Structures are given as C-alpha cells and as structure tokens.
mmCIF file with all atom_site columns, C-alpha atoms in Angstrom:
data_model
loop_
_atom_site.group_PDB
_atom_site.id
_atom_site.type_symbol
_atom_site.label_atom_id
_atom_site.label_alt_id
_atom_site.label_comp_id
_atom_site.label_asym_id
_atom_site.label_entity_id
_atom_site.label_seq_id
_atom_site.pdbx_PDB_ins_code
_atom_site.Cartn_x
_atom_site.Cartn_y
_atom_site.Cartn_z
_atom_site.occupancy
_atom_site.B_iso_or_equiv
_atom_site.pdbx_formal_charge
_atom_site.auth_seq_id
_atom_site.auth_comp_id
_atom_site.auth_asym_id
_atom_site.auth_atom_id
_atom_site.pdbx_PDB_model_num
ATOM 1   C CA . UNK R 1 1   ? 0.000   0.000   0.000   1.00 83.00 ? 192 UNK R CA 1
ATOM 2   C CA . UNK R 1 2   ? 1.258   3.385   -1.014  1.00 81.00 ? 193 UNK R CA 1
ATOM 3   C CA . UNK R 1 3   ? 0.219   6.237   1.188   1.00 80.00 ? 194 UNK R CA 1
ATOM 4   C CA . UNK R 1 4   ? -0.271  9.269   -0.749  1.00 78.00 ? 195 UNK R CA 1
ATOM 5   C CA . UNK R 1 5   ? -2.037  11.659  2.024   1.00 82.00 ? 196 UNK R CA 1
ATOM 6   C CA . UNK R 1 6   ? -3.588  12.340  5.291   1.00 83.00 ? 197 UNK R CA 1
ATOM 7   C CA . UNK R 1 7   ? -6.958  10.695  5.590   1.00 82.00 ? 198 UNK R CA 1
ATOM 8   C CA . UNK R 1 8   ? -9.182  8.004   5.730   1.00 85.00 ? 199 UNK R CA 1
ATOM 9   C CA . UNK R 1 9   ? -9.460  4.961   3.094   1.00 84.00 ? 200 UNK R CA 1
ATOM 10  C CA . UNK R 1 10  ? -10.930 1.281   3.203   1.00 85.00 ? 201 UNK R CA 1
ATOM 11  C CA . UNK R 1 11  ? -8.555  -1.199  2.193   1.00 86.00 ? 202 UNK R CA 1
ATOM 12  C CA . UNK R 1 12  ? -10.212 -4.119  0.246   1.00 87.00 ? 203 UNK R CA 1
ATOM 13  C CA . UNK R 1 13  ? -8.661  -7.528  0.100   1.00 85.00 ? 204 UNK R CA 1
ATOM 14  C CA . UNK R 1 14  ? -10.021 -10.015 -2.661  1.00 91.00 ? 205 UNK R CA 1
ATOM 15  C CA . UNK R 1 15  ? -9.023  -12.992 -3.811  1.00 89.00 ? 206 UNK R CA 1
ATOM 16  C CA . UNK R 1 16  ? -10.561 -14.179 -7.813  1.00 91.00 ? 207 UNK R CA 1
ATOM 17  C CA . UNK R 1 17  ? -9.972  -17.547 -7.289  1.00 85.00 ? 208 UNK R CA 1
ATOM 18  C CA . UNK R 1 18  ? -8.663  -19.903 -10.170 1.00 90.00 ? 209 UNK R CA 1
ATOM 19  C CA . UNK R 1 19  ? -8.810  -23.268 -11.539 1.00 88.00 ? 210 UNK R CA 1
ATOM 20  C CA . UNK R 1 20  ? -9.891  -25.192 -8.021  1.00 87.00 ? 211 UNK R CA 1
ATOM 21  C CA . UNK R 1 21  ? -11.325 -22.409 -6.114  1.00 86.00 ? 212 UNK R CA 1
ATOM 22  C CA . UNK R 1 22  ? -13.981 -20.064 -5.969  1.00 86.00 ? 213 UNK R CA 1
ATOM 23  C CA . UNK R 1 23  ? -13.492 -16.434 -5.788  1.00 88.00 ? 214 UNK R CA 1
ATOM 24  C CA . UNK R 1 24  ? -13.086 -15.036 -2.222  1.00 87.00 ? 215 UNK R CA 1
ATOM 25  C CA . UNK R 1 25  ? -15.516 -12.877 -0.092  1.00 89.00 ? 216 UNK R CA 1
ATOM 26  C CA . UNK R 1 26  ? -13.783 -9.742  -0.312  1.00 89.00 ? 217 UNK R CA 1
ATOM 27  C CA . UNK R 1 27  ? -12.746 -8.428  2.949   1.00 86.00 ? 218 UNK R CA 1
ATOM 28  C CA . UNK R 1 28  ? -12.592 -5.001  3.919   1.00 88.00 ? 219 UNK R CA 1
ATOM 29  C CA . UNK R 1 29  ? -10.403 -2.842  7.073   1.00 89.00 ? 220 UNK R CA 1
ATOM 30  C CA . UNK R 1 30  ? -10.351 0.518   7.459   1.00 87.00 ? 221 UNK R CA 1
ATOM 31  C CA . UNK R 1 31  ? -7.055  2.990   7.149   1.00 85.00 ? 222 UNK R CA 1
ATOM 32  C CA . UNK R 1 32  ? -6.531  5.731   8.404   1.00 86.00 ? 223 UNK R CA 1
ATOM 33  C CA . UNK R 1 33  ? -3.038  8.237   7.860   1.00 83.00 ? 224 UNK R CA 1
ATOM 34  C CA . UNK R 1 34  ? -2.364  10.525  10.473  1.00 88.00 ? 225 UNK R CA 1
ATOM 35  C CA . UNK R 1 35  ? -1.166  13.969  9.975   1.00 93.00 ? 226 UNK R CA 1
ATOM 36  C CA . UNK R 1 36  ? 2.865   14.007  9.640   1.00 94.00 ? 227 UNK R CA 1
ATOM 37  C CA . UNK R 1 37  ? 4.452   16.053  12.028  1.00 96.00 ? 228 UNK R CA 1
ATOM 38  C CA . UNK R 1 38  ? 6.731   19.126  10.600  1.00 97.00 ? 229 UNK R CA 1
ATOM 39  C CA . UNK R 1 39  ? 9.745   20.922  12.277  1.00 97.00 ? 230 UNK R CA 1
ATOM 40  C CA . UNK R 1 40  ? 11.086  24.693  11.578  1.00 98.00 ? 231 UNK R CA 1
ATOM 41  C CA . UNK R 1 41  ? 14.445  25.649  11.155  1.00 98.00 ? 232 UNK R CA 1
ATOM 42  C CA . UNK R 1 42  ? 15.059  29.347  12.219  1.00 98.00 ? 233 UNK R CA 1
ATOM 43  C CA . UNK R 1 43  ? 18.564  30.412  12.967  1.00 97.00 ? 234 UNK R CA 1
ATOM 44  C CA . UNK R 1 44  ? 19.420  33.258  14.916  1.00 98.00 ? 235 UNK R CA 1
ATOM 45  C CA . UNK R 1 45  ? 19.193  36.912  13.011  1.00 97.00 ? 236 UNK R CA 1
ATOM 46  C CA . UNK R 1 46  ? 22.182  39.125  12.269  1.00 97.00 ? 237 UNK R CA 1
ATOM 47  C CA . UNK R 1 47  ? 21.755  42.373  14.395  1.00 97.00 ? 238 UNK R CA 1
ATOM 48  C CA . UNK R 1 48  ? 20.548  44.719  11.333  1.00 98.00 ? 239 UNK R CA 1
ATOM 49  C CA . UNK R 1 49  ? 20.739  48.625  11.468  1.00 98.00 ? 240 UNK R CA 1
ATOM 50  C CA . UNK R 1 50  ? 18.184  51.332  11.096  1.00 98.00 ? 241 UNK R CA 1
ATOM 51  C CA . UNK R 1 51  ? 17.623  51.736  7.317   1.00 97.00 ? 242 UNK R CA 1
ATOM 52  C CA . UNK R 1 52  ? 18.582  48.726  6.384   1.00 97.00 ? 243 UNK R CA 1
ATOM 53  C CA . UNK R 1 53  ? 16.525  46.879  3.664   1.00 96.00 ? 244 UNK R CA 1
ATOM 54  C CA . UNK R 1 54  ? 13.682  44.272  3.628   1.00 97.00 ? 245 UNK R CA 1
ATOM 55  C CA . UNK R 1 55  ? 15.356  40.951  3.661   1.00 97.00 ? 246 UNK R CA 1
ATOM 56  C CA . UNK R 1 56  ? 13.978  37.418  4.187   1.00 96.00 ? 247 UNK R CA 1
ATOM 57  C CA . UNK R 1 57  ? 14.748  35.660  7.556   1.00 96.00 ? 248 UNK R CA 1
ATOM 58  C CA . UNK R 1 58  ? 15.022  32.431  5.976   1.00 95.00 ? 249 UNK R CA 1
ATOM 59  C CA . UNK R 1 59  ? 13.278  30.024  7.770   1.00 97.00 ? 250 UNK R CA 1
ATOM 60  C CA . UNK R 1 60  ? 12.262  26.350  6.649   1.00 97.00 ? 251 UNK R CA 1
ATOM 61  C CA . UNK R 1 61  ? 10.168  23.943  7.427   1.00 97.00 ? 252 UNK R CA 1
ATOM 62  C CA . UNK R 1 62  ? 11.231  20.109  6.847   1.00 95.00 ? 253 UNK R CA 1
ATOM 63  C CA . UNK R 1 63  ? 7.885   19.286  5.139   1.00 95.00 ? 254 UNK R CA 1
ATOM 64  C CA . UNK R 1 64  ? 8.797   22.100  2.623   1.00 94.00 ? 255 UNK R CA 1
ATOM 65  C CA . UNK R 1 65  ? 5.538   24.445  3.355   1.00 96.00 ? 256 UNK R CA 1
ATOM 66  C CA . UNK R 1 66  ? 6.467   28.178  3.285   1.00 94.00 ? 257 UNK R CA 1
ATOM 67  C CA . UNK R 1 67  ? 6.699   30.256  6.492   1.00 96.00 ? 258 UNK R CA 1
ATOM 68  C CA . UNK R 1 68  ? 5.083   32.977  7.854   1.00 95.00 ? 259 UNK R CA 1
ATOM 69  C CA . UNK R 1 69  ? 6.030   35.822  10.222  1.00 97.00 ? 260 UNK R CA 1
ATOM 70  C CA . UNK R 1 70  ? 5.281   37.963  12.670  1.00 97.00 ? 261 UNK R CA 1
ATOM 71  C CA . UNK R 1 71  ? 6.593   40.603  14.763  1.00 97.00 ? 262 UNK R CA 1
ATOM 72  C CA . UNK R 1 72  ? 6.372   41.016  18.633  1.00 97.00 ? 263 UNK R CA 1
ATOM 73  C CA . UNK R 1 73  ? 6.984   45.009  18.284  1.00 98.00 ? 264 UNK R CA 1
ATOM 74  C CA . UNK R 1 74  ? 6.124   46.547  15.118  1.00 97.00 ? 265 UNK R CA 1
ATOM 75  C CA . UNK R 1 75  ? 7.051   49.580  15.900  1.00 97.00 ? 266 UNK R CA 1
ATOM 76  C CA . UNK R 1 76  ? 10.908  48.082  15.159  1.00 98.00 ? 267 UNK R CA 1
ATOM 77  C CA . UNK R 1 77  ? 9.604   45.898  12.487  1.00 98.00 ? 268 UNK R CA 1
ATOM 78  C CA . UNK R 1 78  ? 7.014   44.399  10.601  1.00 97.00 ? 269 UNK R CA 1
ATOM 79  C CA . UNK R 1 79  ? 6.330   41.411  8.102   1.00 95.00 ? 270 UNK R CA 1
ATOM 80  C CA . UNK R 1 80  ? 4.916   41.650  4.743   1.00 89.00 ? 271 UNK R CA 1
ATOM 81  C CA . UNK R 1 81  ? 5.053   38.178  3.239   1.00 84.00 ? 272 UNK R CA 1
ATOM 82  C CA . UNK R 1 82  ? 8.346   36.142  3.981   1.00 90.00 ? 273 UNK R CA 1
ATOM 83  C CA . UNK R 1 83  ? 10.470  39.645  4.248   1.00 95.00 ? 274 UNK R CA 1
ATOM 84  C CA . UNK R 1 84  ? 11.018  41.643  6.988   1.00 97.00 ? 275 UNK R CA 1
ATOM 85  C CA . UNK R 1 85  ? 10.570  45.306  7.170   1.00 97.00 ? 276 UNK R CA 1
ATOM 86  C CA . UNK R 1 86  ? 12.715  47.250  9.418   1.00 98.00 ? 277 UNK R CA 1
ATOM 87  C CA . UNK R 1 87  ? 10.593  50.349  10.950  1.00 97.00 ? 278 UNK R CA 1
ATOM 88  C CA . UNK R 1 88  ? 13.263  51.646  13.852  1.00 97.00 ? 279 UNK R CA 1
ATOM 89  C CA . UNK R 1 89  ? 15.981  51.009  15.676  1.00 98.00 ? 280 UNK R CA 1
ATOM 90  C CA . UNK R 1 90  ? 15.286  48.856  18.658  1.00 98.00 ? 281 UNK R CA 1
ATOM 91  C CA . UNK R 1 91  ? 14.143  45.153  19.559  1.00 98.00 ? 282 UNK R CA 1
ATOM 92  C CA . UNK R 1 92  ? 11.314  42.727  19.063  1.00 98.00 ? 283 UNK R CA 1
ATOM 93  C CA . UNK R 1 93  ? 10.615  38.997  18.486  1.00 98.00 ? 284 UNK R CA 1
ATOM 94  C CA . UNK R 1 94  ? 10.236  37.857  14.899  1.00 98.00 ? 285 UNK R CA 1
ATOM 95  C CA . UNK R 1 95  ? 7.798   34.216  14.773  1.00 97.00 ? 286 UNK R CA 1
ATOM 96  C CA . UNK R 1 96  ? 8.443   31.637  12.416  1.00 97.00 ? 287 UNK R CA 1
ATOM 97  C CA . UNK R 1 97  ? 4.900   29.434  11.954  1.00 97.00 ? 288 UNK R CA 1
ATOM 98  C CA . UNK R 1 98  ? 3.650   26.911  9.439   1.00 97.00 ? 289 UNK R CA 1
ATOM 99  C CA . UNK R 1 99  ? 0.017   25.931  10.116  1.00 95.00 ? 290 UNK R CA 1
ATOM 100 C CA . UNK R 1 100 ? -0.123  23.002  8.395   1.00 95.00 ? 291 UNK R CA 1
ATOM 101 C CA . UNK R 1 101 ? -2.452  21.690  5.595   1.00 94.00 ? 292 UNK R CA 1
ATOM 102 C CA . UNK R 1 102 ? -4.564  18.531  4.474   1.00 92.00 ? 293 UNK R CA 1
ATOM 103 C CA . UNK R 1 103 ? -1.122  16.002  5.644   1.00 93.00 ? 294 UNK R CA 1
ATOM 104 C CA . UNK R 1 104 ? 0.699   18.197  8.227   1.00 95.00 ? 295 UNK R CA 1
ATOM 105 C CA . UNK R 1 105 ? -0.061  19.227  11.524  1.00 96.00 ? 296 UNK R CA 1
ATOM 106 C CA . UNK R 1 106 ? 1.081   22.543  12.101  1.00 97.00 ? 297 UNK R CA 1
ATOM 107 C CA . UNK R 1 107 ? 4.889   23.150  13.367  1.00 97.00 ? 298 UNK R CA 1
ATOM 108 C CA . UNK R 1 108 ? 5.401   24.628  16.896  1.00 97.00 ? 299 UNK R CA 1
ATOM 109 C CA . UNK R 1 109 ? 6.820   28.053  16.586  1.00 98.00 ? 300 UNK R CA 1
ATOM 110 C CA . UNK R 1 110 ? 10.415  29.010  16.380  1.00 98.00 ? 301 UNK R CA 1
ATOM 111 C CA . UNK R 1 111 ? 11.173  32.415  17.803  1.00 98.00 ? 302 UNK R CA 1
ATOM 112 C CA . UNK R 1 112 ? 14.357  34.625  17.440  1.00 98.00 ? 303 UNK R CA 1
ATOM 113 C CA . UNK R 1 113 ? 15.586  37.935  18.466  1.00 98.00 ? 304 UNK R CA 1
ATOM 114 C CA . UNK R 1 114 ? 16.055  41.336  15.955  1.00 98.00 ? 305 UNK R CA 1
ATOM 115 C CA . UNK R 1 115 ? 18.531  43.430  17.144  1.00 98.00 ? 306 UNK R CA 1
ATOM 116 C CA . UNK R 1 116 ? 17.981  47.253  15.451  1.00 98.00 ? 307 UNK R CA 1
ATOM 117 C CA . UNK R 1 117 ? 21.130  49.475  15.379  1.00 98.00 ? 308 UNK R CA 1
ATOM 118 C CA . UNK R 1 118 ? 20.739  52.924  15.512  1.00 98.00 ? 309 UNK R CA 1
ATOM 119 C CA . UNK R 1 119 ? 21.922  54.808  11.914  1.00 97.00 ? 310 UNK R CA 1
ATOM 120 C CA . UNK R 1 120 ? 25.222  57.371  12.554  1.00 95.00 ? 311 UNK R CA 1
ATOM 121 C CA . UNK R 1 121 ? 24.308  60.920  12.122  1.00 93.00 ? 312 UNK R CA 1
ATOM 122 C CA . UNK R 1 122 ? 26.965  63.273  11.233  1.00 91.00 ? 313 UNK R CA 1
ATOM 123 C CA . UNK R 1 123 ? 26.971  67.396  11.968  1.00 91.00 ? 314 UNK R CA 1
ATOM 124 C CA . UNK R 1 124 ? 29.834  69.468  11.062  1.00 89.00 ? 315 UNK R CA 1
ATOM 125 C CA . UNK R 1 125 ? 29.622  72.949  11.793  1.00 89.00 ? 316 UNK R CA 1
ATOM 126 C CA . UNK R 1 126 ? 30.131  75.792  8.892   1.00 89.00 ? 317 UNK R CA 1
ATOM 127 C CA . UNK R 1 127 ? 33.195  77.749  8.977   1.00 88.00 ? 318 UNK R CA 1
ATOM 128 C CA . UNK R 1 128 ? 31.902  81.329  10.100  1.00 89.00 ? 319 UNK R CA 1
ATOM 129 C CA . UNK R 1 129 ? 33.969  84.700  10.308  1.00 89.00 ? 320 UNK R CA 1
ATOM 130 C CA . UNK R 1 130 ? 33.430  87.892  11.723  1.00 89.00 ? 321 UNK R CA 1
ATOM 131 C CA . UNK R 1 131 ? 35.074  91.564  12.305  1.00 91.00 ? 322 UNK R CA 1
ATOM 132 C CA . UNK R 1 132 ? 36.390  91.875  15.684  1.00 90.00 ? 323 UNK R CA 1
ATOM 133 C CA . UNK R 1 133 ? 34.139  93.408  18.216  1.00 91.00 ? 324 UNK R CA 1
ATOM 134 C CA . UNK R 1 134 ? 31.112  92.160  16.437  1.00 91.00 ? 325 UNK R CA 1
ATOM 135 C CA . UNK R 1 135 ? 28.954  90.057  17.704  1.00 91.00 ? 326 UNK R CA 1
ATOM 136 C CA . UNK R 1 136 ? 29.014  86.236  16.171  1.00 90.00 ? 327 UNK R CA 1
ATOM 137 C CA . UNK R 1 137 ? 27.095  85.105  13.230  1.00 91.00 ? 328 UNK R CA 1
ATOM 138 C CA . UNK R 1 138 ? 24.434  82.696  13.363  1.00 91.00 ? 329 UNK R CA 1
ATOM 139 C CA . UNK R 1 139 ? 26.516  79.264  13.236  1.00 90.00 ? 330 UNK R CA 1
ATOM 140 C CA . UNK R 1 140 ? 25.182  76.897  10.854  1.00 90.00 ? 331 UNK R CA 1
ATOM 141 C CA . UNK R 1 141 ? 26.070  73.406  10.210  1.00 91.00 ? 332 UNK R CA 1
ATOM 142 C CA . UNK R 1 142 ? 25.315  70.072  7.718   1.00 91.00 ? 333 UNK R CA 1
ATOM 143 C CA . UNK R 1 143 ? 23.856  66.781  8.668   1.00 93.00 ? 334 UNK R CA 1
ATOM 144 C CA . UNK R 1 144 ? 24.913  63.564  6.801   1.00 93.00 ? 335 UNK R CA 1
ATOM 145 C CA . UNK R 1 145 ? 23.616  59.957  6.976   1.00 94.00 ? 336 UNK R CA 1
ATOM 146 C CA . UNK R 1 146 ? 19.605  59.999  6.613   1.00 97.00 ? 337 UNK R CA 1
ATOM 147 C CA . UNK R 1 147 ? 17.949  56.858  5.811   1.00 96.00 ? 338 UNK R CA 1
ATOM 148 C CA . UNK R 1 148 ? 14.691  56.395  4.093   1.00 93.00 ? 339 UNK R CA 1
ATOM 149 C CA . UNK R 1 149 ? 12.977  59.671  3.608   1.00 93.00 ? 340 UNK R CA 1
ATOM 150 C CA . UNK R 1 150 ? 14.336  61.181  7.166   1.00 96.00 ? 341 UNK R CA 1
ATOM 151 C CA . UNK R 1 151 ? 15.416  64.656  7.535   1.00 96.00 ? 342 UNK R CA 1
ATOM 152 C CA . UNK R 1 152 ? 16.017  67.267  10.766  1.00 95.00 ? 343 UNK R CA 1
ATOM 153 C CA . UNK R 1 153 ? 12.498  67.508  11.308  1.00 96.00 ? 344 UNK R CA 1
ATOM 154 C CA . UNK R 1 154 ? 12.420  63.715  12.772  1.00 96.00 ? 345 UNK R CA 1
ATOM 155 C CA . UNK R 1 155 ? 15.315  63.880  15.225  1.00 96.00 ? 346 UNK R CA 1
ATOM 156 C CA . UNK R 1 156 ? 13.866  64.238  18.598  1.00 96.00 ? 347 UNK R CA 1
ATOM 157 C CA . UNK R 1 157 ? 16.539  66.809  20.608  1.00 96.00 ? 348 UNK R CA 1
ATOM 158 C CA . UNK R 1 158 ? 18.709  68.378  18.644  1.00 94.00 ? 349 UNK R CA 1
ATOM 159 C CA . UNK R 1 159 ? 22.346  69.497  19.318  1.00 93.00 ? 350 UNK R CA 1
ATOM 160 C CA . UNK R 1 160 ? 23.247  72.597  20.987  1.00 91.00 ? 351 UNK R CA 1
ATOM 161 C CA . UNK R 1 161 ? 26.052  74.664  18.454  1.00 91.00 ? 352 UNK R CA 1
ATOM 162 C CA . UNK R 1 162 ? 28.149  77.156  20.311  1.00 88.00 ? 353 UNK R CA 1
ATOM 163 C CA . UNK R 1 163 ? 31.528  78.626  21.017  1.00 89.00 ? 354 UNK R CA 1
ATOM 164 C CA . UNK R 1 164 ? 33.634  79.987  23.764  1.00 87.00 ? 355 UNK R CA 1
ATOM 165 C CA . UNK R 1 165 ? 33.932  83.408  21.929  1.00 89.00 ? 356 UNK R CA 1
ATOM 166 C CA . UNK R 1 166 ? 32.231  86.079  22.959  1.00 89.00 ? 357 UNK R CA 1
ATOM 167 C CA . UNK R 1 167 ? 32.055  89.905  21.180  1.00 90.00 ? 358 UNK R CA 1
ATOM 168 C CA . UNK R 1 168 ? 34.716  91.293  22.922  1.00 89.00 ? 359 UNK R CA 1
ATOM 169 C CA . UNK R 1 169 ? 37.095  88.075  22.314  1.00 89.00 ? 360 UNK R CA 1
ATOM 170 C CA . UNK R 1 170 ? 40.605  88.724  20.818  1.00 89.00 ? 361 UNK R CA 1
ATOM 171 C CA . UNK R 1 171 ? 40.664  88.374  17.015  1.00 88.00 ? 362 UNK R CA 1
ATOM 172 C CA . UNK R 1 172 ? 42.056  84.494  15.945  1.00 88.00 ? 363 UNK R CA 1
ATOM 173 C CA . UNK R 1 173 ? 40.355  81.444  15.535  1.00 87.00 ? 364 UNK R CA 1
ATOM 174 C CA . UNK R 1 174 ? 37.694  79.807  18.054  1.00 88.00 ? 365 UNK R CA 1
ATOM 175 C CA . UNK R 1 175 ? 36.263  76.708  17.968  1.00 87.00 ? 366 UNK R CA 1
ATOM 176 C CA . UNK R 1 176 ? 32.323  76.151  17.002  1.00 88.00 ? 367 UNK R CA 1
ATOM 177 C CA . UNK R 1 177 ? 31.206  72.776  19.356  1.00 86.00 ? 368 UNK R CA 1
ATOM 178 C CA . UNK R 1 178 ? 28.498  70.890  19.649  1.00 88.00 ? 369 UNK R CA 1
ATOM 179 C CA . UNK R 1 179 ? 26.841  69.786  22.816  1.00 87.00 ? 370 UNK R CA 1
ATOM 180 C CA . UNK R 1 180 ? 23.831  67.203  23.967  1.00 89.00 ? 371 UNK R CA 1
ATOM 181 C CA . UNK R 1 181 ? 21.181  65.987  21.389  1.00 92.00 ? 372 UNK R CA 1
ATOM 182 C CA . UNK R 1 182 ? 19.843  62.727  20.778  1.00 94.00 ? 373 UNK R CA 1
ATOM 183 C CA . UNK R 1 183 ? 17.442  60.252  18.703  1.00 96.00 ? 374 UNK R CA 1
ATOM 184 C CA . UNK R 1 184 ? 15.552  57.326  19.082  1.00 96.00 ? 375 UNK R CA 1
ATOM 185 C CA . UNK R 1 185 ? 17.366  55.929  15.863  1.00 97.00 ? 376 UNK R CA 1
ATOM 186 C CA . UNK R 1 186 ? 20.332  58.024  15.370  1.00 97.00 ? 377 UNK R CA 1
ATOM 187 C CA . UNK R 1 187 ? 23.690  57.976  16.720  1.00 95.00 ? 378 UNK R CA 1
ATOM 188 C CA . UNK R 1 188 ? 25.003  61.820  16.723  1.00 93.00 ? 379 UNK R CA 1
ATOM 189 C CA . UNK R 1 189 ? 28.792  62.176  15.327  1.00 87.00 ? 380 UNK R CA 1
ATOM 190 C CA . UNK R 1 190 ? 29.658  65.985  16.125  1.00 75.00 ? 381 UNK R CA 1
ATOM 191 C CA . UNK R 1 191 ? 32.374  67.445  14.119  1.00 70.00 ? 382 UNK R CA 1
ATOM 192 C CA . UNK R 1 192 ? 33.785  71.209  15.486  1.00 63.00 ? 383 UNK R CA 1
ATOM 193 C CA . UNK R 1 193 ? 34.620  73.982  12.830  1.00 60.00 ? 384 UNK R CA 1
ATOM 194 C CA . UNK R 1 194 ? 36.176  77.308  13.368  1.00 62.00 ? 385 UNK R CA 1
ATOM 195 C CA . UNK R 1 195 ? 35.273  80.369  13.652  1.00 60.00 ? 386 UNK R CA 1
ATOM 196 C CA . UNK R 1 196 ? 37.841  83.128  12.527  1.00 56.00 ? 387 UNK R CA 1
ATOM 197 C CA . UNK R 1 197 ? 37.929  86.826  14.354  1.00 52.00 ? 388 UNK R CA 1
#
C-alpha cells in the first residue's frame, strides 16, 4: 500500500480464485493516515541597522511548506510576506509558523531575536567669520547619513552649536562645538569647525 495523504481509506482484500477455487468474499479494514508532524528551522538573526533593507529571515520547514512571520513590536519591524521590514531602531521577536495543511499538523513556533542598530548621524559645523568686536554670526552646520525619507524635522533633541567666543574676544580662531542631542534611531557624530575673528 502506497500512502499518498492524510486521511481516511478502506482497504479491500479479494481474492478471484482460479482453476480449483472459488473467488473469495472480499474483505474489507479501514485505514486511516495521520497527519505528519513538521519541524522549523530558524537560525538566529544578524543584528541589522536602522535603514537597512527588507530581507527574508530564511526560515524552513522540513515538510517544505512556506513560512510565515510575525513581529512582537512593530514599531521596530514588521512582516509583509516572507520579508522583513525594518521600521526603527530597537528590539522585538520575529515568529516563524507553518500551520499546516490537508497532511501536516502545524509546526510549533520558532522564535528569534532582531537586534535594530541605531543609523550614525553626522553634523559638522560651517566655517563662520566675523570683524572683531562684532557680535558672532548665526553658526550653521550640515547633517549627513539619513535613511529612508528622514530629515532634521524627525530627530527628537537636537544638538546645541556654540563657542567659547564672545564679542569682545581677541581676534584668531575659536572653535564652534556641539553639545547634547539625541534620537531614538540616530547615533550623533559631532564634528567642530572654526570660527575666525
């Protein structure tokens, strides 16, 4: 007997007879084929950073039936098909399920961690100059290293840009600095420029 599926059958067993006998009475038994079990492979997930792109977790079950995922915290990510879309730096728990069909029970879920880098951020302060015994010039600077669609308007505190010169300061060069600032899914690199008097 070759089992094929899941299910239930009845098995026949019948005999034609020949030469010196008379055909059988066929006799019939019941079958039935239990669901297979199934197992998922899910290894763990390389820590990914903020703006990285969609990518497939690659997960497998041994009965060949495609995965499905979800996400603990979508906030950091969510699921759209088999890929994963990264939403902000952080942590959650991505699922791995199969539920099954007609021969397979489904597989118990695999869990694994996603680890969400924050993105590096880079300010650098314009160069700025000024006549002595005026007063400074508004200090402007550059940002480098959005992902996505980001710009300055998403960062949550901003850095403070300053310098140690004052009006009355001898004429030379000063520093411009940064100080404080931060974001959810930025790191802040702050570069200094000078200011000449």
């Amino acid at each position: 007997i070759h089992i094929t599926g899941a299910g239930n059958a009845v098995i026949t067993a019948s005999q034609p007879g020949n030469a010196n006998f008379e055909p059988a009475a066929d006799v019939q038994q019941p079958l039935t084929v239990n669901k297979a079990d199934q197992i998922i492979t899910f290894n763990p997930i390389a820590a990914k950073t903020y703006g990285d792109p969609d990518f497939d977790p690659q997960a497998s079950s041994d009965s060949g039936l495609g995965i499905t995922y979800s996400s603990q915290n979508t906030n950091v990510a969510e699921t759209d098909g088999n890929m994963i879309h990264i939403t902000s730096a952080g942590n959650t728990i991505i699922t791995a399920s199969q539920p099954g069909n007609t021969n397979y029970n489904p597989a118990p879920d695999v869990q694994q961690t996603l680890n969400v880098n924050k993105a590096d951020l880079t300010f650098a302060a314009d160069n700025k100059s000024r006549p002595y015994l005026q007063a400074n010039p508004s200090f402007t600077y550059t940002i480098a290293g959005f992902v996505n669609s980001d710009d300055q308007s998403v960062l949550d505190v901003l850095p403070v840009i300053q310098t140690n010169a004052t009006q009355n300061s001898d004429a030379g060069d000063y520093t411009i600095t940064f100080q404080g600032g931060s974001d959810d899914n930025y790191n802040y690199s702050l570069y200094r420029g000078p200011i000449t008097r």
